[in-house]
Amino acid sequence: MENMDDFSPENVLAPPPPPPPMKKSTDLFMQRSNSFVSKATRDSWDRMFDEAHGADVLIHTDDNGLIYAHSNVIGMASDVIRGMMKQHKRKSHRKSISILGVPHDAVRVFIRFLYSSCYEKQDMEDFAIHLLVLSHVYVVPHLKRVCESEFESSLLNKENVIDVFQLALLCDAPRLGLLCHRMILKNFEEVSTSQGWQAMKESHPRLQKELLRSVAYELNSLKQRNRKQKEIQTYTQLYEAMEAFVHICRDGCREIGPTKTETPHMSCGFQACNGLEQLLKHLAGCKLRSIPGGCSRCKRMWQLLELHSRICVDSEQCKVPLCSSLKERMKTQSRKDEKRWKLLVRNVLSTKRIGGSPFFLQAIDVTL
């Protein structure tokens, strides 16, 4: 029987460690055009397409152009092309199909893409619109996505946006259509003077009317948003003014209030304090407030005081001047004025979302 000491940890040979992970060779992959593929594979695709060795399909293009291709390759990439080749009834060693209506070079770039899903950057810049059409007509979804991505990243501009927009509608490219529509709305003055706009006006007047309607709607929406934003800004300023009222009359600030600061020019945390102090000083010394027509600054101060009285929850202990008197005055106001004031109060309070617990409870002297 073997000695058990031979199996001690010291005598047992551990298995060799696994080899370290291989580093990716920077020479194995290269970026040629816009596709990461091995150089050997890419060269094989290019040679197969360019040399057309064993090609059994003849593609006719505009200007009597000819492109040789392999039926198995392009038929697997496009079901439409496969169907076209099946309809070829001539008994010859080469099938024949036609791709017309686009430049010969665009068809060549398209067929090359069917082989390798690759393209040269310059080819895409030259034939992006044609490739978008071909990708839709011959149902090559991945080429359509590439075209949409290229337009979105760099190729879409104010000169071609109308043409691309029309093609996006025809070629079922909703995202590209949305991007075009946004660019048209944003740059309508320049786009409306382009050649594409003039051509669309003659060939598709209905689409032009729809775009004009959408531009008018967008402008109206923009005006409404700006008006709403200004209203919110005004209500926010009123709310801050109400807070500053309480701060001045309860705590004192600079030159007004129960406790004046030693440094009158030092600013506090309420931005509205300085303006309110100036209005209060003016109200105290203005000689025009009792004259018919009155003083506009005094009227503004009275409106602010009344707004505070409508928001304040305890006028009896409030330190803001005339708070309780103005609350009594509310009972004699007309329904129309009362309704208008209630709407203003609701809008002012909603800017800070303070619900039923307004800041103005702080107007009550906490020392009482």
Short mmCIF file of C-alpha atoms in Angstrom, two decimals:
data_model
loop_
_atom_site.label_atom_id
_atom_site.label_comp_id
_atom_site.label_asym_id
_atom_site.label_seq_id
_atom_site.Cartn_x
_atom_site.Cartn_y
_atom_site.Cartn_z
CA MET A 1 0.00 0.00 0.00
CA GLU A 2 1.31 3.44 -0.89
CA ASN A 3 2.56 5.72 1.87
CA MET A 4 0.00 8.39 2.70
CA ASP A 5 2.81 10.86 3.19
CA ASP A 6 3.31 10.85 -0.57
CA PHE A 7 -0.04 12.59 -0.95
CA SER A 8 0.76 15.48 1.36
CA PRO A 9 0.22 18.96 -0.03
CA GLU A 10 3.97 19.44 -0.28
CA ASN A 11 4.40 16.37 -2.54
CA VAL A 12 1.34 16.76 -4.77
CA LEU A 13 2.15 18.63 -7.98
CA ALA A 14 -0.35 21.38 -8.69
CA PRO A 15 -1.66 21.57 -12.26
CA PRO A 16 0.02 24.22 -14.37
CA PRO A 17 -1.78 27.58 -14.37
CA PRO A 18 -3.85 28.44 -17.44
CA PRO A 19 -2.10 30.56 -20.01
CA PRO A 20 -2.73 34.30 -19.73
CA PRO A 21 -5.34 35.75 -22.07
CA MET A 22 -3.96 36.59 -25.46
CA LYS A 23 -3.69 40.25 -26.24
CA LYS A 24 -5.62 41.37 -29.26
CA SER A 25 -3.25 42.10 -32.04
CA THR A 26 -3.66 45.55 -33.43
CA ASP A 27 -2.65 44.18 -36.81
CA LEU A 28 -5.46 41.59 -36.98
CA PHE A 29 -8.30 44.10 -37.29
CA MET A 30 -8.24 47.35 -39.10
CA GLN A 31 -10.80 50.04 -39.74
CA ARG A 32 -11.23 50.33 -43.44
CA SER A 33 -14.17 52.39 -44.60
CA ASN A 34 -16.82 52.10 -41.86
CA SER A 35 -16.65 48.44 -40.91
CA PHE A 36 -14.41 46.55 -38.51
CA VAL A 37 -13.52 43.32 -40.33
CA SER A 38 -10.40 41.26 -40.78
CA LYS A 39 -8.20 42.53 -43.57
CA ALA A 40 -8.02 39.11 -45.24
CA THR A 41 -11.81 38.75 -45.26
CA ARG A 42 -12.31 42.26 -46.54
CA ASP A 43 -9.78 41.74 -49.33
CA SER A 44 -11.59 38.54 -50.33
CA TRP A 45 -14.93 40.34 -50.54
CA ASP A 46 -13.43 43.15 -52.59
CA ARG A 47 -11.65 40.76 -54.94
CA MET A 48 -14.79 38.64 -55.38
CA PHE A 49 -16.87 41.71 -56.26
CA ASP A 50 -14.26 43.55 -58.35
CA GLU A 51 -12.97 40.57 -60.35
CA ALA A 52 -16.48 39.08 -60.71
CA HIS A 53 -14.98 35.61 -61.06
CA GLY A 54 -17.83 33.13 -61.57
CA ALA A 55 -20.43 35.91 -61.66
CA ASP A 56 -23.76 34.68 -63.00
CA VAL A 57 -25.86 37.87 -62.86
CA LEU A 58 -25.66 40.85 -65.17
CA ILE A 59 -27.08 44.08 -63.72
CA HIS A 60 -28.09 46.79 -66.19
CA THR A 61 -27.92 50.39 -64.97
CA ASP A 62 -28.51 53.84 -66.45
CA ASP A 63 -26.27 55.05 -69.28
CA ASN A 64 -25.87 51.45 -70.51
CA GLY A 65 -23.82 50.52 -67.47
CA LEU A 66 -23.17 46.89 -66.53
CA ILE A 67 -22.32 45.33 -63.17
CA TYR A 68 -21.46 41.66 -62.70
CA ALA A 69 -22.56 39.94 -59.51
CA HIS A 70 -23.14 36.53 -57.92
CA SER A 71 -26.76 35.45 -57.59
CA ASN A 72 -26.22 33.56 -54.33
CA VAL A 73 -24.70 36.61 -52.63
CA ILE A 74 -27.11 39.33 -53.72
CA GLY A 75 -30.12 36.99 -53.54
CA MET A 76 -29.37 36.18 -49.89
CA ALA A 77 -29.00 39.91 -49.11
CA SER A 78 -32.26 40.98 -50.80
CA ASP A 79 -35.41 38.93 -51.24
CA VAL A 80 -36.61 41.40 -53.88
CA ILE A 81 -33.54 40.84 -56.05
CA ARG A 82 -33.92 37.09 -55.56
CA GLY A 83 -37.48 37.34 -56.87
CA MET A 84 -36.32 39.40 -59.85
CA MET A 85 -33.76 36.74 -60.73
CA LYS A 86 -36.38 33.99 -60.52
CA GLN A 87 -38.49 35.83 -63.09
CA HIS A 88 -35.66 35.74 -65.59
CA LYS A 89 -36.78 33.22 -68.23
CA ARG A 90 -33.91 33.31 -70.69
CA LYS A 91 -31.94 30.11 -70.92
CA SER A 92 -28.41 31.39 -70.56
CA HIS A 93 -25.58 30.92 -68.13
CA ARG A 94 -26.09 34.48 -66.88
CA LYS A 95 -29.26 36.00 -65.46
CA SER A 96 -30.07 39.62 -66.20
CA ILE A 97 -31.81 42.24 -64.06
CA SER A 98 -32.11 46.02 -64.30
CA ILE A 99 -31.67 48.65 -61.58
CA LEU A 100 -32.55 51.97 -63.19
CA GLY A 101 -33.35 55.50 -62.07
CA VAL A 102 -30.17 56.07 -60.04
CA PRO A 103 -26.57 56.70 -61.11
CA HIS A 104 -24.46 53.73 -62.15
CA ASP A 105 -21.91 54.40 -59.41
CA ALA A 106 -24.68 54.43 -56.77
CA VAL A 107 -25.83 50.98 -57.93
CA ARG A 108 -22.24 49.75 -57.74
CA VAL A 109 -21.92 51.00 -54.13
CA PHE A 110 -25.27 49.34 -53.36
CA ILE A 111 -24.24 45.95 -54.79
CA ARG A 112 -20.91 46.15 -53.01
CA PHE A 113 -22.77 46.73 -49.74
CA LEU A 114 -24.78 43.55 -50.38
CA TYR A 115 -21.48 41.64 -50.46
CA SER A 116 -19.72 43.03 -47.42
CA SER A 117 -22.04 45.49 -45.62
CA CYS A 118 -19.22 47.99 -46.03
CA TYR A 119 -18.89 51.29 -47.82
CA GLU A 120 -16.42 54.07 -48.36
CA LYS A 121 -17.14 57.34 -46.57
CA GLN A 122 -16.93 59.35 -49.77
CA ASP A 123 -19.38 57.02 -51.52
CA MET A 124 -21.91 57.54 -48.75
CA GLU A 125 -21.52 61.31 -48.97
CA ASP A 126 -22.04 61.20 -52.74
CA PHE A 127 -24.93 58.72 -52.94
CA ALA A 128 -26.66 58.68 -49.54
CA ILE A 129 -30.03 59.72 -50.98
CA HIS A 130 -29.83 57.12 -53.76
CA LEU A 131 -28.75 54.41 -51.31
CA LEU A 132 -31.71 55.25 -49.06
CA VAL A 133 -34.06 54.74 -52.00
CA LEU A 134 -32.36 51.49 -53.06
CA SER A 135 -32.42 50.14 -49.49
CA HIS A 136 -36.18 50.70 -49.38
CA VAL A 137 -37.02 49.43 -52.87
CA TYR A 138 -34.93 46.26 -52.52
CA VAL A 139 -35.68 45.80 -48.77
CA VAL A 140 -32.21 45.98 -47.24
CA PRO A 141 -33.00 47.14 -43.68
CA HIS A 142 -29.42 47.34 -42.41
CA LEU A 143 -28.45 49.67 -45.29
CA LYS A 144 -31.46 51.88 -44.49
CA ARG A 145 -30.32 52.12 -40.86
CA VAL A 146 -26.83 53.07 -42.03
CA CYS A 147 -28.22 55.81 -44.29
CA GLU A 148 -30.41 57.17 -41.49
CA SER A 149 -27.45 57.21 -39.13
CA GLU A 150 -25.24 59.03 -41.63
CA PHE A 151 -27.89 61.67 -42.29
CA GLU A 152 -28.43 62.16 -38.58
CA SER A 153 -24.73 62.49 -37.79
CA SER A 154 -23.44 64.66 -40.62
CA LEU A 155 -25.14 64.56 -44.02
CA LEU A 156 -28.42 66.34 -43.28
CA ASN A 157 -28.27 70.09 -44.00
CA LYS A 158 -30.53 73.00 -44.89
CA GLU A 159 -30.07 72.48 -48.63
CA ASN A 160 -31.08 68.81 -48.80
CA VAL A 161 -33.46 68.57 -45.85
CA ILE A 162 -36.59 68.98 -48.01
CA ASP A 163 -35.50 66.23 -50.41
CA VAL A 164 -34.54 63.92 -47.56
CA PHE A 165 -37.81 64.67 -45.77
CA GLN A 166 -39.87 63.65 -48.80
CA LEU A 167 -37.82 60.48 -49.27
CA ALA A 168 -38.14 59.63 -45.57
CA LEU A 169 -41.93 59.74 -45.94
CA LEU A 170 -41.82 57.59 -49.08
CA CYS A 171 -39.22 55.15 -47.74
CA ASP A 172 -40.87 54.49 -44.37
CA ALA A 173 -38.08 56.08 -42.31
CA PRO A 174 -40.03 57.77 -39.47
CA ARG A 175 -37.03 58.73 -37.33
CA LEU A 176 -35.30 60.40 -40.26
CA GLY A 177 -38.56 62.16 -41.15
CA LEU A 178 -38.83 63.49 -37.60
CA LEU A 179 -35.26 64.80 -37.68
CA CYS A 180 -35.93 66.52 -41.00
CA HIS A 181 -39.16 68.05 -39.70
CA ARG A 182 -37.37 69.46 -36.66
CA MET A 183 -34.65 70.98 -38.83
CA ILE A 184 -37.27 72.54 -41.14
CA LEU A 185 -39.10 74.12 -38.20
CA LYS A 186 -35.89 75.37 -36.64
CA ASN A 187 -34.49 76.87 -39.84
CA PHE A 188 -37.68 77.63 -41.76
CA GLU A 189 -36.61 81.02 -43.16
CA GLU A 190 -33.50 79.56 -44.80
CA VAL A 191 -35.09 76.25 -45.81
CA SER A 192 -38.04 78.00 -47.48
CA THR A 193 -35.65 79.69 -49.93
CA SER A 194 -33.87 76.49 -50.96
CA GLN A 195 -34.26 74.80 -54.34
CA GLY A 196 -35.76 71.76 -52.65
CA TRP A 197 -38.59 73.87 -51.22
CA GLN A 198 -39.35 75.40 -54.61
CA ALA A 199 -39.37 71.96 -56.24
CA MET A 200 -41.68 70.59 -53.55
CA LYS A 201 -43.98 73.59 -54.01
CA GLU A 202 -44.49 72.60 -57.64
CA SER A 203 -44.52 68.81 -57.33
CA HIS A 204 -46.15 68.31 -53.91
CA PRO A 205 -48.17 71.43 -53.01
CA ARG A 206 -50.22 69.50 -50.47
CA LEU A 207 -47.10 68.54 -48.53
CA GLN A 208 -45.96 72.14 -48.61
CA LYS A 209 -49.28 73.26 -47.12
CA GLU A 210 -48.93 70.66 -44.37
CA LEU A 211 -45.45 71.93 -43.55
CA LEU A 212 -46.67 75.54 -43.48
CA ARG A 213 -49.47 74.49 -41.14
CA SER A 214 -47.02 72.70 -38.85
CA VAL A 215 -44.72 75.75 -38.85
CA ALA A 216 -47.65 78.00 -37.85
CA TYR A 217 -48.63 75.55 -35.12
CA GLU A 218 -45.07 75.41 -33.80
CA LEU A 219 -44.80 79.21 -33.73
CA ASN A 220 -48.08 79.45 -31.87
CA SER A 221 -46.95 76.78 -29.40
CA LEU A 222 -43.69 78.66 -28.90
CA LYS A 223 -45.59 81.87 -28.14
CA GLN A 224 -47.78 80.04 -25.65
CA ARG A 225 -44.75 78.50 -23.95
CA ASN A 226 -43.04 81.88 -23.72
CA ARG A 227 -46.20 83.48 -22.32
CA LYS A 228 -46.59 80.68 -19.79
CA GLN A 229 -42.96 81.01 -18.79
CA LYS A 230 -43.34 84.76 -18.27
CA GLU A 231 -46.48 84.16 -16.18
CA ILE A 232 -44.64 81.67 -13.98
CA GLN A 233 -41.78 84.13 -13.62
CA THR A 234 -44.21 86.88 -12.57
CA TYR A 235 -45.98 84.63 -10.03
CA THR A 236 -42.62 83.51 -8.64
CA GLN A 237 -41.55 87.14 -8.18
CA LEU A 238 -44.83 87.89 -6.40
CA TYR A 239 -44.34 84.93 -4.10
CA GLU A 240 -40.82 86.07 -3.27
CA ALA A 241 -42.17 89.58 -2.63
CA MET A 242 -44.69 88.15 -0.15
CA GLU A 243 -41.91 86.29 1.65
CA ALA A 244 -39.83 89.47 1.77
CA PHE A 245 -42.82 91.38 3.23
CA VAL A 246 -42.98 88.99 6.15
CA HIS A 247 -39.22 89.11 6.61
CA ILE A 248 -39.10 92.92 6.65
CA CYS A 249 -42.09 93.46 8.96
CA ARG A 250 -41.33 90.64 11.40
CA ASP A 251 -37.53 90.52 11.55
CA GLY A 252 -36.47 93.84 10.08
CA CYS A 253 -34.04 94.35 7.23
CA ARG A 254 -31.59 97.16 6.71
CA GLU A 255 -33.51 100.43 7.30
CA ILE A 256 -37.09 99.17 7.86
CA GLY A 257 -38.63 96.88 10.45
CA PRO A 258 -38.44 96.23 14.18
CA THR A 259 -34.74 95.34 14.08
CA LYS A 260 -32.58 97.38 11.72
CA THR A 261 -29.25 95.96 10.61
CA GLU A 262 -26.00 97.65 11.52
CA THR A 263 -24.86 97.49 7.89
CA PRO A 264 -27.72 98.92 5.78
CA HIS A 265 -25.97 98.16 2.50
CA MET A 266 -25.48 94.50 3.31
CA SER A 267 -27.81 92.28 1.27
CA CYS A 268 -30.01 89.63 2.90
CA GLY A 269 -31.25 86.35 1.50
CA PHE A 270 -34.41 87.87 -0.02
CA GLN A 271 -33.83 89.43 -3.42
CA ALA A 272 -37.07 91.42 -3.28
CA CYS A 273 -36.16 93.22 -0.03
CA ASN A 274 -34.42 96.20 -1.60
CA GLY A 275 -37.28 96.96 -3.99
CA LEU A 276 -39.93 96.54 -1.31
CA GLU A 277 -38.09 98.82 1.09
CA GLN A 278 -37.96 101.52 -1.56
CA LEU A 279 -41.70 101.13 -2.23
CA LEU A 280 -42.54 101.29 1.48
CA LYS A 281 -40.47 104.45 1.91
CA HIS A 282 -42.13 105.98 -1.12
CA LEU A 283 -45.61 105.06 0.16
CA ALA A 284 -44.91 106.70 3.52
CA GLY A 285 -43.86 110.02 2.02
CA CYS A 286 -45.75 110.21 -1.28
CA LYS A 287 -48.00 113.28 -1.63
CA LEU A 288 -49.81 112.04 -4.74
CA ARG A 289 -51.44 108.96 -3.26
CA SER A 290 -54.52 110.93 -2.14
CA ILE A 291 -54.98 112.72 -5.49
CA PRO A 292 -57.46 111.19 -8.00
CA GLY A 293 -55.47 109.07 -10.43
CA GLY A 294 -52.86 108.69 -7.76
CA CYS A 295 -49.31 107.46 -8.00
CA SER A 296 -48.51 104.30 -9.96
CA ARG A 297 -45.86 103.20 -7.45
CA CYS A 298 -48.29 103.62 -4.58
CA LYS A 299 -50.95 101.64 -6.44
CA ARG A 300 -48.46 98.85 -6.94
CA MET A 301 -47.67 98.85 -3.20
CA TRP A 302 -51.37 98.71 -2.28
CA GLN A 303 -51.83 95.75 -4.61
CA LEU A 304 -48.94 93.92 -2.97
CA LEU A 305 -50.34 94.62 0.48
CA GLU A 306 -53.77 93.31 -0.54
CA LEU A 307 -52.23 90.20 -2.07
CA HIS A 308 -50.44 89.53 1.20
CA SER A 309 -53.64 89.97 3.21
CA ARG A 310 -55.38 87.40 1.02
CA ILE A 311 -52.58 84.89 1.56
CA CYS A 312 -51.95 85.50 5.26
CA VAL A 313 -53.65 82.96 7.53
CA ASP A 314 -53.71 85.02 10.76
CA SER A 315 -54.16 88.74 10.18
CA GLU A 316 -54.72 89.54 13.86
CA GLN A 317 -51.15 88.67 14.82
CA CYS A 318 -49.53 89.53 11.48
CA LYS A 319 -46.85 92.23 11.55
CA VAL A 320 -47.41 93.38 7.96
CA PRO A 321 -49.16 96.80 7.92
CA LEU A 322 -52.89 96.95 7.15
CA CYS A 323 -53.20 93.19 6.85
CA SER A 324 -56.36 92.89 8.99
CA SER A 325 -57.90 96.09 7.53
CA LEU A 326 -57.51 94.85 3.98
CA LYS A 327 -59.00 91.50 4.95
CA GLU A 328 -62.14 93.31 6.15
CA ARG A 329 -62.26 95.26 2.92
CA MET A 330 -62.49 92.00 0.93
CA LYS A 331 -66.05 91.51 2.16
CA THR A 332 -67.23 94.58 0.26
CA GLN A 333 -65.62 93.73 -3.08
CA SER A 334 -67.60 92.61 -6.11
CA ARG A 335 -67.76 88.97 -7.15
CA LYS A 336 -65.78 89.73 -10.29
CA ASP A 337 -62.91 91.28 -8.31
CA GLU A 338 -63.06 88.48 -5.76
CA LYS A 339 -62.83 85.84 -8.48
CA ARG A 340 -59.86 87.60 -10.07
CA TRP A 341 -58.01 87.85 -6.76
CA LYS A 342 -58.63 84.20 -5.92
CA LEU A 343 -57.16 83.15 -9.27
CA LEU A 344 -54.09 85.30 -8.66
CA VAL A 345 -53.60 83.85 -5.15
CA ARG A 346 -53.92 80.30 -6.46
CA ASN A 347 -51.35 80.92 -9.20
CA VAL A 348 -48.90 82.60 -6.84
CA LEU A 349 -49.09 79.80 -4.28
CA SER A 350 -48.84 77.10 -6.95
CA THR A 351 -45.43 78.36 -8.09
CA LYS A 352 -43.88 77.00 -4.88
CA ARG A 353 -46.28 74.06 -4.47
CA ILE A 354 -46.82 74.92 -0.84
CA GLY A 355 -50.39 73.64 -0.71
CA GLY A 356 -52.30 74.49 2.45
CA SER A 357 -49.31 75.52 4.57
CA PRO A 358 -48.12 78.86 3.21
CA PHE A 359 -44.88 80.45 4.31
CA PHE A 360 -46.86 83.39 5.57
CA LEU A 361 -47.64 81.66 8.86
CA GLN A 362 -44.23 83.10 9.75
CA ALA A 363 -45.85 86.53 9.85
CA ILE A 364 -47.06 85.57 13.32
CA ASP A 365 -44.60 86.77 15.93
CA VAL A 366 -43.07 83.62 17.37
CA THR A 367 -42.35 85.40 20.61
CA LEU A 368 -46.05 85.65 21.47
#
